[in-house]
Amino acid sequence: MRATLMYGAGDVRVEEVPDPVLQEPTDAIVRVVRTCICGSDLHPYHTMPASGQGSPMGHEFLGVVEELGSEVAGLKRGALVVAPFAFQDNTCDFCREGVQTSCRHGGFFSTAQAEFVRVPQAAGTLVTLPVGEDSPLLPSLLTLADVYGTGYHAAKRANVDPRTTVTVIGDGAVGLLAVLSARQLGAQRIILMGRHKARTDLGIEFGATDVVAERGEEGIARVRELTGGDGTHAVLEAVGYREAYEQALGVVRAGGVISRVGVPQYEEGPLGWGMFGRNLTLTGGPAPVRAYIDELLPGVLEGTVEPGKVFDRTIGLDEVPDGYRAMDSREALKVLVRI
Ligand SMILES: [Zn+2]
């Protein structure tokens, strides 16, 4: 099959690799119908040391079940399914406690920008979709694999409800879907911090009430000005750089919550009086997307939400290297790959 491999920073190639095969009786093989490039794929795209051996890429996909291991219950060959970016048994104690990304038999997908994917723990991972391969809903359904569930996780972890004021930091796909999620959970005031107008316009469509284009101290001052000097109850941080975390500390209201879903690119940050003195809560992490699919799927099927609007470019598998380039240069917000 053809698959995407990264050989180092800026070096993405599509090459022939062996087809995946069933390895465990709990596995399935899925023929990928749609996959996409994630903002988090850009981190290795910037930093990966050059290597003679390519690393497979991709963790978001939906597709058709081709093969099932002997112990996989509840799935049929030929079914269209979506997978969360992490696989899990969905039965262990961590899964039952709602942290599927810490499953005792789980792990993360990393081979999805390809024609076929081996899915471990298929029964606990794959969710059957009641639509066909030609459904116009596929882009929105694909966001259930990661970005929508991740934005939703940020809002859930921050206890967003109709009484919560919210700041979202970052106008990438996750930030925009954190806006959508906060709105869905009832938030009336949602301040989106981002400086790319086409993206913040989509954020307004998704429910943002204010846009702050300034960053750093200036951005903090602007959010405080918009909130009577106090900041917002919830801050959903969807970037991952230390600057964004410091911005979050600057705009969160006393007693509030900073919920991070941007993969942190730093190990150290302020934890002293600035946080302690104001009774702040810091939460967030890799989203247990599987936990949210059942909750979010009906809205997508009914068309009450259209998270798939974050895709602003569609390409074929062979064009994936250019898709990385386009997302890295911010020419594209999120790139959909049609296999
Ligand atoms: Zn588990």
Tab-separated table of C-alpha atoms and ligand atoms in Angstrom:
chain	number	residue	atom	x	y	z
A	1	MET	CA	0.000	0.000	0.000
A	2	ARG	CA	0.963	3.641	-0.166
A	3	ALA	CA	1.671	5.394	3.127
A	4	THR	CA	3.054	8.679	4.443
A	5	LEU	CA	6.520	8.604	6.000
A	6	MET	CA	8.450	11.458	7.604
A	7	TYR	CA	12.229	11.312	7.180
A	8	GLY	CA	13.037	14.472	9.107
A	9	ALA	CA	11.967	18.077	9.544
A	10	GLY	CA	10.260	19.251	6.363
A	11	ASP	CA	10.783	15.879	4.649
A	12	VAL	CA	7.522	13.994	4.095
A	13	ARG	CA	7.213	11.282	1.433
A	14	VAL	CA	4.512	8.935	0.207
A	15	GLU	CA	5.977	5.487	-0.446
A	16	GLU	CA	5.056	1.842	-0.962
A	17	VAL	CA	5.117	-0.137	2.297
A	18	PRO	CA	3.866	-3.628	3.212
A	19	ASP	CA	0.093	-3.901	3.778
A	20	PRO	CA	-0.823	-4.181	7.465
A	21	VAL	CA	-2.045	-7.610	8.598
A	22	LEU	CA	-3.998	-8.855	11.613
A	23	GLN	CA	-1.534	-9.514	14.462
A	24	GLU	CA	-3.873	-10.105	17.403
A	25	PRO	CA	-7.360	-11.645	17.514
A	26	THR	CA	-8.576	-8.245	18.808
A	27	ASP	CA	-7.309	-6.378	15.705
A	28	ALA	CA	-9.141	-5.121	12.636
A	29	ILE	CA	-7.845	-3.883	9.299
A	30	VAL	CA	-9.543	-0.751	7.990
A	31	ARG	CA	-9.363	0.574	4.427
A	32	VAL	CA	-8.965	4.318	4.886
A	33	VAL	CA	-11.532	6.506	3.109
A	34	ARG	CA	-10.595	9.868	4.646
A	35	THR	CA	-7.624	10.942	6.736
A	36	CYS	CA	-6.138	14.341	7.478
A	37	ILE	CA	-3.097	16.261	8.654
A	38	CYS	CA	-3.092	17.450	12.269
A	39	GLY	CA	-1.572	20.572	13.795
A	40	SER	CA	0.360	18.210	16.084
A	41	ASP	CA	1.952	16.575	12.989
A	42	LEU	CA	3.649	19.927	12.446
A	43	HIS	CA	5.715	19.565	15.636
A	44	PRO	CA	7.892	16.742	14.194
A	45	TYR	CA	7.703	18.548	10.837
A	46	HIS	CA	9.698	21.313	12.545
A	47	THR	CA	11.993	19.333	14.831
A	48	MET	CA	12.492	15.711	13.684
A	49	PRO	CA	16.184	14.900	13.144
A	50	ALA	CA	16.927	13.578	9.650
A	51	SER	CA	16.806	9.790	9.485
A	52	GLY	CA	17.349	7.181	6.810
A	53	GLN	CA	14.301	5.410	8.128
A	54	GLY	CA	10.955	7.094	7.672
A	55	SER	CA	8.425	7.285	10.500
A	56	PRO	CA	4.825	6.551	9.535
A	57	MET	CA	2.423	9.453	10.122
A	58	GLY	CA	-1.233	10.124	10.818
A	59	HIS	CA	-3.712	9.459	13.609
A	60	GLU	CA	-7.077	10.616	12.248
A	61	PHE	CA	-9.090	8.396	9.911
A	62	LEU	CA	-12.393	6.935	8.969
A	63	GLY	CA	-12.801	4.000	6.647
A	64	VAL	CA	-14.303	0.622	5.873
A	65	VAL	CA	-13.698	-2.535	7.923
A	66	GLU	CA	-11.867	-5.005	5.661
A	67	GLU	CA	-10.815	-7.725	8.102
A	68	LEU	CA	-11.719	-8.630	11.669
A	69	GLY	CA	-9.797	-10.690	14.195
A	70	SER	CA	-11.582	-13.691	15.703
A	71	GLU	CA	-12.266	-11.952	19.036
A	72	VAL	CA	-13.710	-8.694	17.720
A	73	ALA	CA	-17.370	-8.389	18.669
A	74	GLY	CA	-19.881	-5.779	17.571
A	75	LEU	CA	-18.359	-4.852	14.200
A	76	LYS	CA	-19.097	-5.988	10.670
A	77	ARG	CA	-16.932	-6.241	7.589
A	78	GLY	CA	-17.930	-3.544	5.124
A	79	ALA	CA	-19.063	-1.109	7.841
A	80	LEU	CA	-17.941	2.515	7.671
A	81	VAL	CA	-16.213	3.333	10.964
A	82	VAL	CA	-14.423	6.196	12.651
A	83	ALA	CA	-11.534	5.701	15.084
A	84	PRO	CA	-10.435	8.019	17.887
A	85	PHE	CA	-6.754	8.989	17.596
A	86	ALA	CA	-6.010	6.600	20.473
A	87	PHE	CA	-7.033	2.944	20.550
A	88	GLN	CA	-8.400	1.382	23.730
A	89	ASP	CA	-10.283	-1.638	25.007
A	90	ASN	CA	-12.952	0.737	26.411
A	91	THR	CA	-13.521	-1.735	29.273
A	92	CYS	CA	-10.609	-1.386	31.725
A	93	ASP	CA	-10.787	0.723	34.887
A	94	PHE	CA	-9.216	3.801	33.273
A	95	CYS	CA	-11.595	3.579	30.318
A	96	ARG	CA	-14.575	3.297	32.659
A	97	GLU	CA	-13.280	6.342	34.526
A	98	GLY	CA	-13.275	8.312	31.265
A	99	VAL	CA	-9.551	8.486	30.560
A	100	GLN	CA	-9.436	6.191	27.533
A	101	THR	CA	-6.108	7.730	26.485
A	102	SER	CA	-4.630	6.014	29.578
A	103	CYS	CA	-6.161	2.600	28.741
A	104	ARG	CA	-4.220	-0.369	30.136
A	105	HIS	CA	-4.282	-1.926	26.655
A	106	GLY	CA	-4.259	1.277	24.657
A	107	GLY	CA	-1.950	3.382	22.555
A	108	PHE	CA	-1.894	6.027	19.866
A	109	PHE	CA	-2.331	5.612	16.124
A	110	SER	CA	0.595	6.749	14.010
A	111	THR	CA	0.052	5.149	10.604
A	112	ALA	CA	-3.258	6.630	9.422
A	113	GLN	CA	-2.082	8.721	6.457
A	114	ALA	CA	-2.122	5.577	4.373
A	115	GLU	CA	-4.407	3.284	2.411
A	116	PHE	CA	-4.906	0.755	5.236
A	117	VAL	CA	-4.554	0.821	9.023
A	118	ARG	CA	-4.235	-1.969	11.569
A	119	VAL	CA	-6.558	-1.181	14.473
A	120	PRO	CA	-5.654	-2.804	17.810
A	121	GLN	CA	-8.497	-3.271	20.328
A	122	ALA	CA	-10.941	-2.820	17.455
A	123	ALA	CA	-14.105	-3.559	19.479
A	124	GLY	CA	-13.316	-0.818	21.977
A	125	THR	CA	-11.982	1.609	19.407
A	126	LEU	CA	-14.051	1.680	16.220
A	127	VAL	CA	-17.474	3.289	16.058
A	128	THR	CA	-19.807	2.345	13.199
A	129	LEU	CA	-21.186	5.295	11.243
A	130	PRO	CA	-24.730	5.046	9.832
A	131	VAL	CA	-23.831	6.682	6.502
A	132	GLY	CA	-22.245	5.613	3.221
A	133	GLU	CA	-18.758	6.232	1.856
A	134	ASP	CA	-20.143	9.014	-0.343
A	135	SER	CA	-21.853	10.938	2.477
A	136	PRO	CA	-21.307	14.717	2.451
A	137	LEU	CA	-20.964	14.418	6.244
A	138	LEU	CA	-17.577	12.649	6.031
A	139	PRO	CA	-15.491	15.771	6.811
A	140	SER	CA	-17.516	16.506	9.954
A	141	LEU	CA	-17.502	12.826	10.953
A	142	LEU	CA	-13.712	12.747	10.575
A	143	THR	CA	-13.363	15.555	13.148
A	144	LEU	CA	-14.714	13.064	15.710
A	145	ALA	CA	-11.359	11.261	15.391
A	146	ASP	CA	-9.537	14.108	17.071
A	147	VAL	CA	-10.057	17.845	16.678
A	148	TYR	CA	-13.736	18.050	17.630
A	149	GLY	CA	-13.376	15.653	20.560
A	150	THR	CA	-10.209	17.454	21.638
A	151	GLY	CA	-11.887	20.866	21.585
A	152	TYR	CA	-14.825	19.360	23.457
A	153	HIS	CA	-12.489	17.817	26.029
A	154	ALA	CA	-10.930	21.231	26.691
A	155	ALA	CA	-14.381	22.663	27.413
A	156	LYS	CA	-15.549	19.676	29.489
A	157	ARG	CA	-12.399	19.675	31.628
A	158	ALA	CA	-12.952	23.370	32.288
A	159	ASN	CA	-16.563	22.707	33.381
A	160	VAL	CA	-17.947	25.078	30.764
A	161	ASP	CA	-21.677	25.726	31.188
A	162	PRO	CA	-24.114	28.594	30.544
A	163	ARG	CA	-22.676	30.593	33.489
A	164	THR	CA	-19.044	30.278	32.383
A	165	THR	CA	-17.168	32.962	30.503
A	166	VAL	CA	-14.560	31.441	28.211
A	167	THR	CA	-11.323	32.422	26.484
A	168	VAL	CA	-10.021	30.145	23.748
A	169	ILE	CA	-6.331	30.554	22.891
A	170	GLY	CA	-5.480	29.494	19.345
A	171	ASP	CA	-7.332	29.702	16.032
A	172	GLY	CA	-6.262	26.298	14.678
A	173	ALA	CA	-8.827	23.546	14.144
A	174	VAL	CA	-8.816	22.510	17.817
A	175	GLY	CA	-9.207	26.088	19.054
A	176	LEU	CA	-12.096	26.729	16.670
A	177	LEU	CA	-13.809	23.508	17.723
A	178	ALA	CA	-13.208	24.416	21.373
A	179	VAL	CA	-15.266	27.530	20.559
A	180	LEU	CA	-17.987	25.369	18.981
A	181	SER	CA	-17.921	23.037	21.996
A	182	ALA	CA	-18.106	25.868	24.544
A	183	ARG	CA	-21.102	27.244	22.678
A	184	GLN	CA	-22.691	23.775	22.610
A	185	LEU	CA	-22.236	23.553	26.392
A	186	GLY	CA	-24.072	26.835	26.749
A	187	ALA	CA	-21.338	29.468	27.208
A	188	GLN	CA	-22.671	32.924	26.332
A	189	ARG	CA	-19.374	34.814	26.255
A	190	ILE	CA	-16.524	33.262	24.269
A	191	ILE	CA	-13.400	35.291	23.532
A	192	LEU	CA	-11.247	33.828	20.781
A	193	MET	CA	-7.557	34.779	20.727
A	194	GLY	CA	-6.219	34.416	17.209
A	195	ARG	CA	-4.870	36.592	14.459
A	196	HIS	CA	-5.799	34.921	11.193
A	197	LYS	CA	-8.965	36.606	10.034
A	198	ALA	CA	-10.350	33.770	7.890
A	199	ARG	CA	-9.983	31.486	10.914
A	200	THR	CA	-11.383	33.846	13.514
A	201	ASP	CA	-14.325	34.512	11.147
A	202	LEU	CA	-15.073	30.775	11.285
A	203	GLY	CA	-14.681	31.048	15.061
A	204	ILE	CA	-17.401	33.720	15.085
A	205	GLU	CA	-19.591	31.420	12.999
A	206	PHE	CA	-18.942	28.678	15.589
A	207	GLY	CA	-20.017	30.975	18.437
A	208	ALA	CA	-17.164	33.301	19.460
A	209	THR	CA	-18.534	36.618	20.728
A	210	ASP	CA	-15.225	38.514	20.701
A	211	VAL	CA	-11.947	38.169	18.849
A	212	VAL	CA	-8.627	39.349	20.278
A	213	ALA	CA	-5.862	39.454	17.696
A	214	GLU	CA	-3.184	40.794	20.047
A	215	ARG	CA	-0.818	38.389	21.809
A	216	GLY	CA	1.278	38.398	24.974
A	217	GLU	CA	0.864	41.300	27.418
A	218	GLU	CA	-1.196	43.247	24.899
A	219	GLY	CA	-3.556	40.332	24.352
A	220	ILE	CA	-3.886	39.774	28.101
A	221	ALA	CA	-4.705	43.462	28.620
A	222	ARG	CA	-7.339	43.315	25.885
A	223	VAL	CA	-9.105	40.256	27.361
A	224	ARG	CA	-9.041	41.842	30.811
A	225	GLU	CA	-10.509	45.015	29.386
A	226	LEU	CA	-13.328	42.975	27.828
A	227	THR	CA	-14.091	41.284	31.158
A	228	GLY	CA	-14.119	44.214	33.575
A	229	GLY	CA	-10.477	43.574	34.489
A	230	ASP	CA	-11.041	40.043	35.805
A	231	GLY	CA	-10.489	37.567	32.954
A	232	THR	CA	-12.707	34.559	32.188
A	233	HIS	CA	-13.736	31.531	34.268
A	234	ALA	CA	-12.374	29.094	31.709
A	235	VAL	CA	-9.351	29.333	29.445
A	236	LEU	CA	-9.067	26.651	26.765
A	237	GLU	CA	-5.455	26.533	25.550
A	238	ALA	CA	-5.172	24.908	22.120
A	239	VAL	CA	-1.647	25.876	21.071
A	240	GLY	CA	0.953	24.111	23.211
A	241	TYR	CA	3.695	26.735	23.405
A	242	ARG	CA	4.774	28.187	26.738
A	243	GLU	CA	3.744	31.670	25.558
A	244	ALA	CA	0.179	30.393	25.201
A	245	TYR	CA	0.261	28.927	28.723
A	246	GLU	CA	1.517	32.240	30.114
A	247	GLN	CA	-1.216	34.009	28.183
A	248	ALA	CA	-3.724	31.611	29.771
A	249	LEU	CA	-2.438	32.512	33.251
A	250	GLY	CA	-2.857	36.162	32.351
A	251	VAL	CA	-6.480	35.947	31.206
A	252	VAL	CA	-7.949	33.434	33.685
A	253	ARG	CA	-10.262	34.748	36.386
A	254	ALA	CA	-9.565	34.044	40.093
A	255	GLY	CA	-10.974	30.607	40.939
A	256	GLY	CA	-10.932	29.708	37.248
A	257	VAL	CA	-9.666	26.799	35.186
A	258	ILE	CA	-6.917	26.585	32.573
A	259	SER	CA	-7.623	23.584	30.359
A	260	ARG	CA	-4.812	22.629	27.989
A	261	VAL	CA	-5.236	20.481	24.922
A	262	GLY	CA	-2.356	21.842	22.835
A	263	VAL	CA	0.494	19.320	23.187
A	264	PRO	CA	2.963	21.176	25.471
A	265	GLN	CA	6.268	21.984	23.810
A	266	TYR	CA	7.756	22.993	27.181
A	267	GLU	CA	8.518	21.272	30.487
A	268	GLU	CA	8.644	24.266	32.829
A	269	GLY	CA	6.369	27.180	33.576
A	270	PRO	CA	5.083	29.400	36.399
A	271	LEU	CA	3.351	27.473	39.200
A	272	GLY	CA	3.922	29.861	42.110
A	273	TRP	CA	1.877	32.648	43.636
A	274	GLY	CA	0.444	33.690	40.279
A	275	MET	CA	-1.426	30.390	40.210
A	276	PHE	CA	-1.697	29.506	43.915
A	277	GLY	CA	-2.677	33.000	45.042
A	278	ARG	CA	-5.738	32.989	42.815
A	279	ASN	CA	-6.976	29.428	43.420
A	280	LEU	CA	-6.530	28.383	39.818
A	281	THR	CA	-6.993	24.882	38.464
A	282	LEU	CA	-4.758	23.510	35.716
A	283	THR	CA	-6.176	20.569	33.776
A	284	GLY	CA	-6.316	19.008	30.333
A	285	GLY	CA	-4.373	16.381	28.426
A	286	PRO	CA	-4.766	14.016	25.480
A	287	ALA	CA	-8.510	13.879	24.899
A	288	PRO	CA	-10.310	10.583	25.543
A	289	VAL	CA	-12.082	11.179	22.252
A	290	ARG	CA	-13.743	7.752	22.352
A	291	ALA	CA	-15.675	8.885	25.416
A	292	TYR	CA	-17.248	11.758	23.486
A	293	ILE	CA	-18.085	10.192	20.120
A	294	ASP	CA	-21.472	8.845	21.250
A	295	GLU	CA	-22.345	12.281	22.639
A	296	LEU	CA	-21.170	14.295	19.620
A	297	LEU	CA	-22.226	12.009	16.766
A	298	PRO	CA	-25.984	12.846	16.801
A	299	GLY	CA	-25.374	16.593	16.292
A	300	VAL	CA	-23.119	15.865	13.323
A	301	LEU	CA	-25.637	13.446	11.772
A	302	GLU	CA	-28.498	15.907	12.303
A	303	GLY	CA	-26.420	18.757	10.907
A	304	THR	CA	-26.929	20.990	13.956
A	305	VAL	CA	-23.132	21.407	14.033
A	306	GLU	CA	-20.708	21.387	11.119
A	307	PRO	CA	-17.247	20.878	12.615
A	308	GLY	CA	-16.018	19.732	9.171
A	309	LYS	CA	-15.877	23.398	8.175
A	310	VAL	CA	-12.344	23.443	9.608
A	311	PHE	CA	-11.196	21.609	6.459
A	312	ASP	CA	-10.369	24.217	3.852
A	313	ARG	CA	-8.409	22.017	1.439
A	314	THR	CA	-8.888	18.496	0.085
A	315	ILE	CA	-6.054	16.526	-1.519
A	316	GLY	CA	-5.162	12.978	-2.563
A	317	LEU	CA	-2.654	10.751	-0.761
A	318	ASP	CA	0.172	11.556	-3.190
A	319	GLU	CA	-0.202	15.262	-2.407
A	320	VAL	CA	0.254	14.808	1.354
A	321	PRO	CA	3.806	16.282	1.376
A	322	ASP	CA	2.380	19.470	-0.124
A	323	GLY	CA	-0.461	19.322	2.408
A	324	TYR	CA	2.100	19.502	5.244
A	325	ARG	CA	3.767	22.447	3.543
A	326	ALA	CA	0.416	24.235	3.110
A	327	MET	CA	-0.555	23.759	6.745
A	328	ASP	CA	2.898	24.729	7.984
A	329	SER	CA	2.848	27.961	5.967
A	330	ARG	CA	-0.725	28.604	7.196
A	331	GLU	CA	-1.955	28.599	3.631
A	332	ALA	CA	-4.395	25.899	4.790
A	333	LEU	CA	-6.151	25.603	8.151
A	334	LYS	CA	-6.639	21.836	7.994
A	335	VAL	CA	-6.069	19.499	5.092
A	336	LEU	CA	-8.442	16.636	4.319
A	337	VAL	CA	-7.019	13.641	2.460
A	338	ARG	CA	-9.308	11.618	0.240
A	339	ILE	CA	-7.925	8.122	-0.268
B	1	ZN	ZN	-9.045	0.555	28.722
